[in-house]
CSV table of C-alpha atoms and ligand atoms in Angstrom, one decimal:
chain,number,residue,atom,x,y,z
A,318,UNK,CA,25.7,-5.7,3.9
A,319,UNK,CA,24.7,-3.1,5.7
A,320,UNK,CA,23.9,-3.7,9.5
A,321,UNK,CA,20.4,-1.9,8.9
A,322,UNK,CA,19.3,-4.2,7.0
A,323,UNK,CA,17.3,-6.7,8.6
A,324,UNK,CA,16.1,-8.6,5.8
A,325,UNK,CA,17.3,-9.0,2.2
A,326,UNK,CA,15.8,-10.7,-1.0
A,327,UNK,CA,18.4,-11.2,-4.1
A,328,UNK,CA,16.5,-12.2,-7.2
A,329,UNK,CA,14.2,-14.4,-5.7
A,330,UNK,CA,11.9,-16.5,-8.1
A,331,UNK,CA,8.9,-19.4,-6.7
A,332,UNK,CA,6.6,-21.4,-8.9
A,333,UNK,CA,3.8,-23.8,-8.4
A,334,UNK,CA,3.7,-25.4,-11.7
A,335,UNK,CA,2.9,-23.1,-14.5
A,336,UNK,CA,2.2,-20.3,-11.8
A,337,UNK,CA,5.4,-18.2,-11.3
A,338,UNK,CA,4.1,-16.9,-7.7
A,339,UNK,CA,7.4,-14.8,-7.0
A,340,UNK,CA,8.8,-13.2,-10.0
A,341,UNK,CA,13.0,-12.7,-9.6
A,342,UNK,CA,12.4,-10.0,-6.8
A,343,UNK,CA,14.8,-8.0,-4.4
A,344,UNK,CA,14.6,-5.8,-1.5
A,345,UNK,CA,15.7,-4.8,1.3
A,346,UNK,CA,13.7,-3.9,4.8
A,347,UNK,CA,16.5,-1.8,7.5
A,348,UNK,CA,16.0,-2.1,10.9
A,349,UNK,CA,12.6,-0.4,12.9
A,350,UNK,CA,11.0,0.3,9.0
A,351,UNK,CA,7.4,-0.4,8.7
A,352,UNK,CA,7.6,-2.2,5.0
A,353,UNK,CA,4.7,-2.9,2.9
A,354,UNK,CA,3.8,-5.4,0.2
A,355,UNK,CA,0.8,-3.6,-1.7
A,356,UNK,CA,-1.3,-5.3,-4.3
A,357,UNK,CA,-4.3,-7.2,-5.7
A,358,UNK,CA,-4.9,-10.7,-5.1
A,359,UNK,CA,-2.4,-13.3,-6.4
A,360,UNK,CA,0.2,-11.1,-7.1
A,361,UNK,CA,2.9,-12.8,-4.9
A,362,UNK,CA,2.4,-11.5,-1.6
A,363,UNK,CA,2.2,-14.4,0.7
A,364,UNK,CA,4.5,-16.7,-1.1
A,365,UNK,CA,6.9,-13.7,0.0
A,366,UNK,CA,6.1,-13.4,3.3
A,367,UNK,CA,6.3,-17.4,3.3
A,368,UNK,CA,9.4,-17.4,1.2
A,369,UNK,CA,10.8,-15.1,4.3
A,370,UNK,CA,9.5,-16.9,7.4
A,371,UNK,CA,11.3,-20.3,6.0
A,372,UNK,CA,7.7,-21.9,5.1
A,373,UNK,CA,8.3,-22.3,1.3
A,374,UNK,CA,11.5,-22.7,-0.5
A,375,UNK,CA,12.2,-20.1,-3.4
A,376,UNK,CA,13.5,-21.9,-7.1
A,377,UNK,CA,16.4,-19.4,-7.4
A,378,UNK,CA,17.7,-16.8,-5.5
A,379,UNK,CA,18.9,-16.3,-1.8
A,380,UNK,CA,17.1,-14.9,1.4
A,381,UNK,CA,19.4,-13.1,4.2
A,382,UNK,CA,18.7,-12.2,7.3
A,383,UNK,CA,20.4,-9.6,9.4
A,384,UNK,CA,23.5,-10.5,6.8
A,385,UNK,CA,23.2,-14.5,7.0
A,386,UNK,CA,22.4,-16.3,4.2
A,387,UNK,CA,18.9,-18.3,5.5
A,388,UNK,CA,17.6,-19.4,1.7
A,389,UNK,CA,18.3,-23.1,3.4
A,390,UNK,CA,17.8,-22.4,7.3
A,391,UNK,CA,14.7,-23.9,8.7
A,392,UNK,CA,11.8,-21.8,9.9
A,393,UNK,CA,11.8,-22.1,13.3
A,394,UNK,CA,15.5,-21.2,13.1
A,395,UNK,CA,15.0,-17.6,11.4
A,396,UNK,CA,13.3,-15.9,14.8
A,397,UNK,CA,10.8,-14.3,12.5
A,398,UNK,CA,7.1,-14.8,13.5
A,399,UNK,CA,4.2,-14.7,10.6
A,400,UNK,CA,0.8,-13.8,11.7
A,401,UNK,CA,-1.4,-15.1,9.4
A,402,UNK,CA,-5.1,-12.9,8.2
A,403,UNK,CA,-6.8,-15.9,10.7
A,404,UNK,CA,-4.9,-15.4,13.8
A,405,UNK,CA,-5.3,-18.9,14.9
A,406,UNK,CA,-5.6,-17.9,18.5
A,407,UNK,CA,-6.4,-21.3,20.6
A,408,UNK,CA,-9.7,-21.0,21.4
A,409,UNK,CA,-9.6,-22.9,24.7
A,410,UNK,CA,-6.3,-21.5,26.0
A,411,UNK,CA,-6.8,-18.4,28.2
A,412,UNK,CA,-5.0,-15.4,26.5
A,413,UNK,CA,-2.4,-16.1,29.1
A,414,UNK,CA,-1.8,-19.5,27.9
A,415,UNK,CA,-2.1,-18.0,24.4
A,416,UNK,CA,0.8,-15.9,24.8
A,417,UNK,CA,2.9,-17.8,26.9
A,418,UNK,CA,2.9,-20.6,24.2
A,419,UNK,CA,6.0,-20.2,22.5
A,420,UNK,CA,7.8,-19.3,25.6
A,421,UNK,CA,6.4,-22.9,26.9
A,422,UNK,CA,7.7,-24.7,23.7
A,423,UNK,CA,11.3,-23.5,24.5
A,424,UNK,CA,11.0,-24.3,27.9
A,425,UNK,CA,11.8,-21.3,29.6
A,426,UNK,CA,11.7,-21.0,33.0
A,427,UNK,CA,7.7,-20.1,34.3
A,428,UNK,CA,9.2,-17.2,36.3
A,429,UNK,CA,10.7,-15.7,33.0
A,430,UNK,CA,7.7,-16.7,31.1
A,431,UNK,CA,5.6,-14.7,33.3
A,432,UNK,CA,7.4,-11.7,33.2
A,433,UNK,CA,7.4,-11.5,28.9
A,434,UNK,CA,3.6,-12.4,29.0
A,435,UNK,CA,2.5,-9.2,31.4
A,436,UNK,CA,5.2,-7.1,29.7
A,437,UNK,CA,3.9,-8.1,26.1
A,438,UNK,CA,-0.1,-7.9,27.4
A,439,UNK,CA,0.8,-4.6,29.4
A,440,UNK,CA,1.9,-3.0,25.8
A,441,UNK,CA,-0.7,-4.7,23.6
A,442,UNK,CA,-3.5,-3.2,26.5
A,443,UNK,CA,-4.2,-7.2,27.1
A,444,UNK,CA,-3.8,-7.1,30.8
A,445,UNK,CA,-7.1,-7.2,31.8
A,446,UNK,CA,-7.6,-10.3,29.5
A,447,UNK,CA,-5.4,-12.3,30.7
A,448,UNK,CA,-8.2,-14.9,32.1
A,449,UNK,CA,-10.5,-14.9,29.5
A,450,UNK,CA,-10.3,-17.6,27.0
A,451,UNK,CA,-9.7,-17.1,23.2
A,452,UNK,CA,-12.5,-18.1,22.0
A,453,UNK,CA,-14.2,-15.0,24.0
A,454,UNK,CA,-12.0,-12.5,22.5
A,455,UNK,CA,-13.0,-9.8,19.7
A,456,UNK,CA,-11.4,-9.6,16.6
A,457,UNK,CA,-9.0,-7.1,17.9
A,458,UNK,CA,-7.9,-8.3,20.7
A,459,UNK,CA,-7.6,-11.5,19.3
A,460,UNK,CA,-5.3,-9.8,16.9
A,461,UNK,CA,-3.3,-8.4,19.6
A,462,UNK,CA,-3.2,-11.8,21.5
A,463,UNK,CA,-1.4,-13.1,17.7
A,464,UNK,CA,1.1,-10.8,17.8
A,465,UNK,CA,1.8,-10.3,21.8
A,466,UNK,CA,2.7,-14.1,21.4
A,467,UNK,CA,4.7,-13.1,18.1
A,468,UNK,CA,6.9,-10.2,20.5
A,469,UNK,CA,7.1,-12.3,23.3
A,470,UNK,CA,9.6,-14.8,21.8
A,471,UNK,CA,11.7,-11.2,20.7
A,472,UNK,CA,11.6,-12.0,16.7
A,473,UNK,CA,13.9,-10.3,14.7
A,474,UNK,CA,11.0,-9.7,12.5
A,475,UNK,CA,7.3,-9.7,12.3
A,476,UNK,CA,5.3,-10.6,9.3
A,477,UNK,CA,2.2,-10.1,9.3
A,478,UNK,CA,-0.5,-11.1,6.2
A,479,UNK,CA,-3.7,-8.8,5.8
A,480,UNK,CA,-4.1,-9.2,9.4
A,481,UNK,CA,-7.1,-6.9,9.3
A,482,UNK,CA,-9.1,-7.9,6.4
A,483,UNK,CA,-11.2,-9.4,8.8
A,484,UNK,CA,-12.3,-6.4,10.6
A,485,UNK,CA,-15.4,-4.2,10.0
A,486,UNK,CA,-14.0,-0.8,9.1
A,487,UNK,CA,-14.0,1.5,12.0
A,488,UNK,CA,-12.8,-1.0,14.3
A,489,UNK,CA,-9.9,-1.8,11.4
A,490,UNK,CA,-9.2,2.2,11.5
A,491,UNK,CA,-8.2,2.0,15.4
A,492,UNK,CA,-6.5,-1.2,14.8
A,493,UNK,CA,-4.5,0.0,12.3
A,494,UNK,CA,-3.1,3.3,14.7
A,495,UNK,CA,-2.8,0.6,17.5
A,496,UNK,CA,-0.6,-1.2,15.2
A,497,UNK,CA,1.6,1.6,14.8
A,498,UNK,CA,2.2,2.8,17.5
A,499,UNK,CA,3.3,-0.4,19.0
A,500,UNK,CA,5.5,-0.7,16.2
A,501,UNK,CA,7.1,2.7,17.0
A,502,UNK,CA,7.3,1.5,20.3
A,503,UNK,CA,9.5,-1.4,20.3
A,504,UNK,CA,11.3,-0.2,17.6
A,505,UNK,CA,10.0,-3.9,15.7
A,506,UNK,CA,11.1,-4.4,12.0
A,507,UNK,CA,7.6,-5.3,9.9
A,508,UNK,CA,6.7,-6.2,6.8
A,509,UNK,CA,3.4,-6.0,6.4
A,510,UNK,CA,1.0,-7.1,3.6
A,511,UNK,CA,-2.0,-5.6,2.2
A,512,UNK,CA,-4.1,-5.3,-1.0
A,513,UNK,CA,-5.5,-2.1,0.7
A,514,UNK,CA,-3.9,1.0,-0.6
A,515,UNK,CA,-4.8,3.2,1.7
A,516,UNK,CA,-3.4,0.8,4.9
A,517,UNK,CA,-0.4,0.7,2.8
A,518,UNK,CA,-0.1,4.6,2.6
A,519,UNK,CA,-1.4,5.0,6.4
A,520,UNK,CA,1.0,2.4,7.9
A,521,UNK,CA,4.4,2.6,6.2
A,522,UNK,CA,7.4,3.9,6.2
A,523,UNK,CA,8.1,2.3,2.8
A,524,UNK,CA,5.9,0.1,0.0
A,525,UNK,CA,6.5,-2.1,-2.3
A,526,UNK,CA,3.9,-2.6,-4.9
A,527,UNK,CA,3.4,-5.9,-6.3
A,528,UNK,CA,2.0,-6.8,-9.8
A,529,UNK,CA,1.8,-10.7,-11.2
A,530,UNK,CA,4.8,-11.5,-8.7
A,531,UNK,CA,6.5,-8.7,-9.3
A,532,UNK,CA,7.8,-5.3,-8.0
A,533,UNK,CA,6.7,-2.6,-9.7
A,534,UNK,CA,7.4,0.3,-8.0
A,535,UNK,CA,9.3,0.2,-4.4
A,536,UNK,CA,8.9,3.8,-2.3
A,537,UNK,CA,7.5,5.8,0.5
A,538,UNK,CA,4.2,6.7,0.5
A,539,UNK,CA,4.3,9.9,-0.9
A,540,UNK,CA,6.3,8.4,-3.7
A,541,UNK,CA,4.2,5.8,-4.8
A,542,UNK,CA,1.6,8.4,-4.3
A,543,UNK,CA,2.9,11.8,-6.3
A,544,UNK,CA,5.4,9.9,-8.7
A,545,UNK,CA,3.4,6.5,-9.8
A,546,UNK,CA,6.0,4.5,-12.6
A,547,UNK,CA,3.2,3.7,-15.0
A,548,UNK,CA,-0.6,3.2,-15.1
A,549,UNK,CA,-0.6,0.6,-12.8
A,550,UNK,CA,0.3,2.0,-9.5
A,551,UNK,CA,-1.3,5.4,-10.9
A,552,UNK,CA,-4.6,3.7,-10.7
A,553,UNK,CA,-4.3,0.9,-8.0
A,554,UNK,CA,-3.1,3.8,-5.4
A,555,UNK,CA,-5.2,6.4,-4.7
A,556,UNK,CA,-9.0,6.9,-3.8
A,557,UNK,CA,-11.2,8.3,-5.8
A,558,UNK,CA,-9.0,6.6,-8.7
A,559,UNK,CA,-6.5,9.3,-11.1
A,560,UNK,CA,-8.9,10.8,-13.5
A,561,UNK,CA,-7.2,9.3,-16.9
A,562,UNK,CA,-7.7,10.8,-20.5
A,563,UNK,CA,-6.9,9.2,-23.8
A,564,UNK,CA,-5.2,10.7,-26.4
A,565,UNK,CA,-2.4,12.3,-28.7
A,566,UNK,CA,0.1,15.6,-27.6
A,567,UNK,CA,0.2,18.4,-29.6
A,568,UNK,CA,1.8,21.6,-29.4
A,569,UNK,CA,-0.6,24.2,-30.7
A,570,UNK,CA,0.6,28.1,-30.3
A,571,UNK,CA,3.2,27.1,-27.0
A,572,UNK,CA,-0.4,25.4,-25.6
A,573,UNK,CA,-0.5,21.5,-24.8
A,574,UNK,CA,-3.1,20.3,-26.6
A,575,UNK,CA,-4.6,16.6,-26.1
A,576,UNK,CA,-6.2,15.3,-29.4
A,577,UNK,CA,-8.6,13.0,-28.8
A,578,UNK,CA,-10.9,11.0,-31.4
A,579,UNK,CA,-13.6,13.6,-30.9
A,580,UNK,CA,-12.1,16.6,-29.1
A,581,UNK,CA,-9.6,18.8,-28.4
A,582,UNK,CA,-8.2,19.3,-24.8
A,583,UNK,CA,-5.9,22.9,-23.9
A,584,UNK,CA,-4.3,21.2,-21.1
A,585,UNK,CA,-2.0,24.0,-20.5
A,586,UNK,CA,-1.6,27.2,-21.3
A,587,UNK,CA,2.1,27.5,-22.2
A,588,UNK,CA,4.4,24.6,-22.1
A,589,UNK,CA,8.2,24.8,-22.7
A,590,UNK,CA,7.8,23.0,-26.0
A,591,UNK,CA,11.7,21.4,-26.1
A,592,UNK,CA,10.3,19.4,-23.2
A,593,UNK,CA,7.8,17.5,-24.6
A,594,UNK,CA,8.9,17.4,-28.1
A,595,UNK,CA,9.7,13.9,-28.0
A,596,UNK,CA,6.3,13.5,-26.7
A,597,UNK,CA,4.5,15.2,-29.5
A,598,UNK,CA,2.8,12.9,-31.7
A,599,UNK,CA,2.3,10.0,-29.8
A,600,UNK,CA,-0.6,8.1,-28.2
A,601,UNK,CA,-0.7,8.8,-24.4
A,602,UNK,CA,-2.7,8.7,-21.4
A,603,UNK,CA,-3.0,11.9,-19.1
A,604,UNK,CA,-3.6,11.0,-16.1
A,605,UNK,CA,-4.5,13.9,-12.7
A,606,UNK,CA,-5.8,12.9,-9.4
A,607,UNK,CA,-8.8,14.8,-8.3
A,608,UNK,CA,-7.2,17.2,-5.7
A,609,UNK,CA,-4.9,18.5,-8.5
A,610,UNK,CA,-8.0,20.0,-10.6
A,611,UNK,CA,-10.2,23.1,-9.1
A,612,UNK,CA,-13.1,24.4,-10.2
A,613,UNK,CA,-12.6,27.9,-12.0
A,614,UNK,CA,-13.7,30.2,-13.9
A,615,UNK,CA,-10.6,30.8,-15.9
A,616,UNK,CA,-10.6,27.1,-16.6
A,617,UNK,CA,-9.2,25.4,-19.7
A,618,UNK,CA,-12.1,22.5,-19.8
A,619,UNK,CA,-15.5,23.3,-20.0
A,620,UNK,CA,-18.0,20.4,-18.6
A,621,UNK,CA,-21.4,19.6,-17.0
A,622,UNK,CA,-21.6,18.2,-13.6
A,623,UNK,CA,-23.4,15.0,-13.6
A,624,UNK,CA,-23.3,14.0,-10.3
A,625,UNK,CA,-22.2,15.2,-6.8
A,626,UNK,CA,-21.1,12.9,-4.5
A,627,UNK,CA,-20.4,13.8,-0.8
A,628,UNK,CA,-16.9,11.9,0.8
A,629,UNK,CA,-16.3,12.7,4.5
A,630,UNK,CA,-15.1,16.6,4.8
A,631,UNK,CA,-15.7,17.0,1.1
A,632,UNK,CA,-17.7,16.9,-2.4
A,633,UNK,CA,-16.4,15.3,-5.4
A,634,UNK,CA,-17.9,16.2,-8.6
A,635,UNK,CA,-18.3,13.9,-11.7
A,636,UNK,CA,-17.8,16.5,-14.8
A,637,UNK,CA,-19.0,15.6,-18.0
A,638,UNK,CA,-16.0,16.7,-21.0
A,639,UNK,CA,-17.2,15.8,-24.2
A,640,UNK,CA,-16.7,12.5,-24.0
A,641,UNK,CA,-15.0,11.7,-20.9
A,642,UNK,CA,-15.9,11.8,-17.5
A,643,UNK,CA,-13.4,13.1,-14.2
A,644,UNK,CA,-14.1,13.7,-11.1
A,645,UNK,CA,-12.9,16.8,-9.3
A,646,UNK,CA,-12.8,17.5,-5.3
A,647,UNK,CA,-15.0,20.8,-4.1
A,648,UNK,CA,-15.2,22.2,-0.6
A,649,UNK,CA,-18.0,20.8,1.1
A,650,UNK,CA,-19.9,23.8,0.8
A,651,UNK,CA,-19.2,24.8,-2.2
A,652,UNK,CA,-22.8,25.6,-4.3
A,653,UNK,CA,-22.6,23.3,-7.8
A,654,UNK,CA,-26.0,21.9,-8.8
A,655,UNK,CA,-26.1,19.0,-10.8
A,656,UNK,CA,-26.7,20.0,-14.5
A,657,UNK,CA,-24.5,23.0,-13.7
A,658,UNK,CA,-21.8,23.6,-16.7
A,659,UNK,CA,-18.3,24.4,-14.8
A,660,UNK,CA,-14.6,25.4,-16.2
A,661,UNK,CA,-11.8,23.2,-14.7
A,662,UNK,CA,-7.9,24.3,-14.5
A,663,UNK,CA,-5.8,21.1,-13.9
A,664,UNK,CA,-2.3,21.9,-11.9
A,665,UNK,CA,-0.1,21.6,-14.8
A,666,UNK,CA,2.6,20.3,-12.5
A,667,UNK,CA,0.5,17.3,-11.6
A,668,UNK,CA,-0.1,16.2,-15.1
A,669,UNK,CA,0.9,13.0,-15.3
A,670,UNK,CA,1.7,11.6,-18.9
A,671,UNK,CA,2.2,8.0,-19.7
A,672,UNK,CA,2.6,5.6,-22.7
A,673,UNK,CA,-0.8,4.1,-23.5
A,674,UNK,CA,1.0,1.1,-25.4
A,675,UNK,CA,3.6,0.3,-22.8
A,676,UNK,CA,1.7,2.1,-19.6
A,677,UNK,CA,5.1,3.8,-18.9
A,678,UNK,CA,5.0,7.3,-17.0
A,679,UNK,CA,6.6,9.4,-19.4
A,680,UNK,CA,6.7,12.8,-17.7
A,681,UNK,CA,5.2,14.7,-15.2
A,682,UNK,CA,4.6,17.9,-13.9
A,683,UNK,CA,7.3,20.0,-16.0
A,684,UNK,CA,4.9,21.7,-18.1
A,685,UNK,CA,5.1,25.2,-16.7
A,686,UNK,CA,2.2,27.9,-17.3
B,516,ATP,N1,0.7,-23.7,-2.6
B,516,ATP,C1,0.3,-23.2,-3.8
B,516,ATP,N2,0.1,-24.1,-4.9
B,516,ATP,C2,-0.2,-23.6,-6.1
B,516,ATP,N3,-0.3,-22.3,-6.4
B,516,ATP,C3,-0.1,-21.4,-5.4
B,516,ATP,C4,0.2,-21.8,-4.1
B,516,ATP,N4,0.4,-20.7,-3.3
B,516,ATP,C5,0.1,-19.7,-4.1
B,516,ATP,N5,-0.1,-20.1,-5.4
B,516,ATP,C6,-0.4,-19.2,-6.5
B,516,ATP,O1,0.6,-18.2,-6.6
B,516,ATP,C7,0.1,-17.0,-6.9
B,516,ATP,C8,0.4,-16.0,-5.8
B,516,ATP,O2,-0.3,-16.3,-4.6
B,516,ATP,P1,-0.2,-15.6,-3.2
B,516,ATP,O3,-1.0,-16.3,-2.3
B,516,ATP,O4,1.2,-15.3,-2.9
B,516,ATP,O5,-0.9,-14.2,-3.6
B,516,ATP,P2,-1.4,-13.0,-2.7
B,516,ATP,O6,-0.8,-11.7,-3.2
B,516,ATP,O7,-1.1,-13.3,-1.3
B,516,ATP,O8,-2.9,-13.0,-2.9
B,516,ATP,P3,-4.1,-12.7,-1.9
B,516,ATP,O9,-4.2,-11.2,-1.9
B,516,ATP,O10,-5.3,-13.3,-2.6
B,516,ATP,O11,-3.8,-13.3,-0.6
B,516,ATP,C9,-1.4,-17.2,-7.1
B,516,ATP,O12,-1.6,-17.3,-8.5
B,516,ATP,C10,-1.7,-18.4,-6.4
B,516,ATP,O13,-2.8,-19.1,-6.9
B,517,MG,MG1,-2.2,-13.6,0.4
């Protein structure tokens, strides 16, 4: 194994009863990476985390760390410190204390202790709460208190589950670069779990998503993000959500054309027809995020705008087609009225097409034109 590696999952199955929590997974997080576990509730993600910090036993499969086989080593052995969603700071412990704790269960000298806890409060901007009790603290400093008192023991890695959930938003959105940057500082090895896509994308180096225990697709950001495997991760990453029509592929005069029950759709207008030959005929979803479809009037798809909606710097508009509805981004400027009828032009190179039986991606973005 590798020396980057820090952590590494073979095939690792759990199950409480009937409920298979963790479903034969495998990864592996190298040293400094910011790692993700991504998805919706019950999909696996703490019995991982768990799994990793030594708190549950997996059913089959084996757990190493730094190259040692820990899939038997008790927790407190595996120097890897989970911060749970409730911190669990001692509410009558001043943050000092709070820090210092495990540093006091090992016993270490008080001269040495003192030294980690004003190192680990100077980075975590603490130092100036060293006095106060926990139960005093904010949410965010009570969240930098958890993991000050993770660092301070020097784990090989820190775990963290949905430790912002908590937090109102903007307060989570400054938490979040604070998180960062600490990381980046001390070089730490995290995994870190979410059902937040956009933390995910934000935070990490690399993501894994989960689905009913599963991984389903395991990749930077921009990977999960530009390349989704199937309909899944197309629709659980990404804000507003891919626009998705259903449909069959036809070739009509070099055009792509999506049949639908009640309408025709000229998705491009020239297509490299050996390409998608296989794909001709058969039920499929188009899916397009929507940044990847302007507003033009040389536009394939004709449609009315039902509603405007205005997102930070920008306007996304909700165009009726025929039957469907998608949503388009504009600049936040840009005139449309609602009632208006518009022409969209989809990028043809971020088309994505999948299987509507299976979900499958089945091509993207190689129809030219
Ligand atoms: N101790 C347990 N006993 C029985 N079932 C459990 C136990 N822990 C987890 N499960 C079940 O295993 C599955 C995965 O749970 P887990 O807590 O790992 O999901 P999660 O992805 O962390 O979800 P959430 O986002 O809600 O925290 C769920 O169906 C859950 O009900
Ligand atoms: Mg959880």
């Amino acid at each position: 194994m590798s020396s980057r590696v820090v952590v590494k999952l073979e095939n690792v199955t759990k199950r409480f009863g009937d409920v298979v929590a963790v479903n034969n997974i495998s990864f592996e997080v190298y040293r400094g990476e910011l790692f993700s576990l991504l998805g919706p509730s019950g999909c696996g993600k703490t019995t991982t985390l768990r799994i990793i910090a030594g708190l549950e036993q997996p059913d089959e499969g084996r757990v190493y760390i730094e190259g040692v086989d820990v899939t038997k080593m008790p927790a407190r052995e595996r120097k890897v410190c989970l911060v749970f969603q409730e911190y669990a700071v001692f509410p009558h412990m001043s943050v000092y204390e709070n820090i210092a704790f495990g540093l006091k269960v090992k016993k270490l000298p008080k001269a040495e202790i003192d030294k980690k806890v004003k190192e680990a409060a100077e980075i975590l901007e603490l130092s100036s709460y060293l006095n106060y009790k926990g139960g005093r603290l904010g949410l965010s400093e009570q969240q930098r208190v958890a993991i000050a008192r993770c660092l301070v023991v020097e784990p090989k890695l820190l775990l963290l589950d949905e430790p912002l959930t908590l937090v109102d938003a903007k307060v989570r959105e400054r938490m979040r670069r604070e998180l960062k940057r600490i990381q980046r500082e001390l070089e730490t090895t995290m995994i870190y779990v979410t059902h937040d896509q956009l933390e995910a994308l934000m935070l990490s180096d690399r993501v894994a998503v989960m689905r009913s225990g599963r991984i389903v697709q395991m990749g930077t950001p921009e990977e999960i993000y530009d390349n989704p495997k199937d309909l899944f991760v197309a629709t659980f990453v990404g804000s507003p959500t891919m626009n998705l029509v259903e449909g069959v592929l036809e070739l009509e005069e070099n055009k792509l054309v999506l049949k639908t029950p009640s309408y025709k759709y000229i998705l491009s207008k020239e297509v490299e027809s050996n390409i998608i030959q296989s794909l001709l005929g058969s039920e499929v979803v188009v899916g397009f995020r929507p940044e990847d479809a302007e507003v033009r009037n040389d536009g394939v798809l004709e449609g009315t705008v039902k509603l405007i909606e205005i997102v930070e710097d920008r306007k996304i508009l909700h165009i009726k087609i025929n039957e469907d509805e998608v949503r388009v981004f504009v600049d936040l400027l840009a005139p449309f009225t609602e009632g208006q009828k518009v022409k969209i032009r989809i990028n043809p190179l971020k088309l994505h097409i999948f299987e509507k039986k299976t979900g499958r991606k089945l091509l993207k973005g190689v129809v030219s034109g």
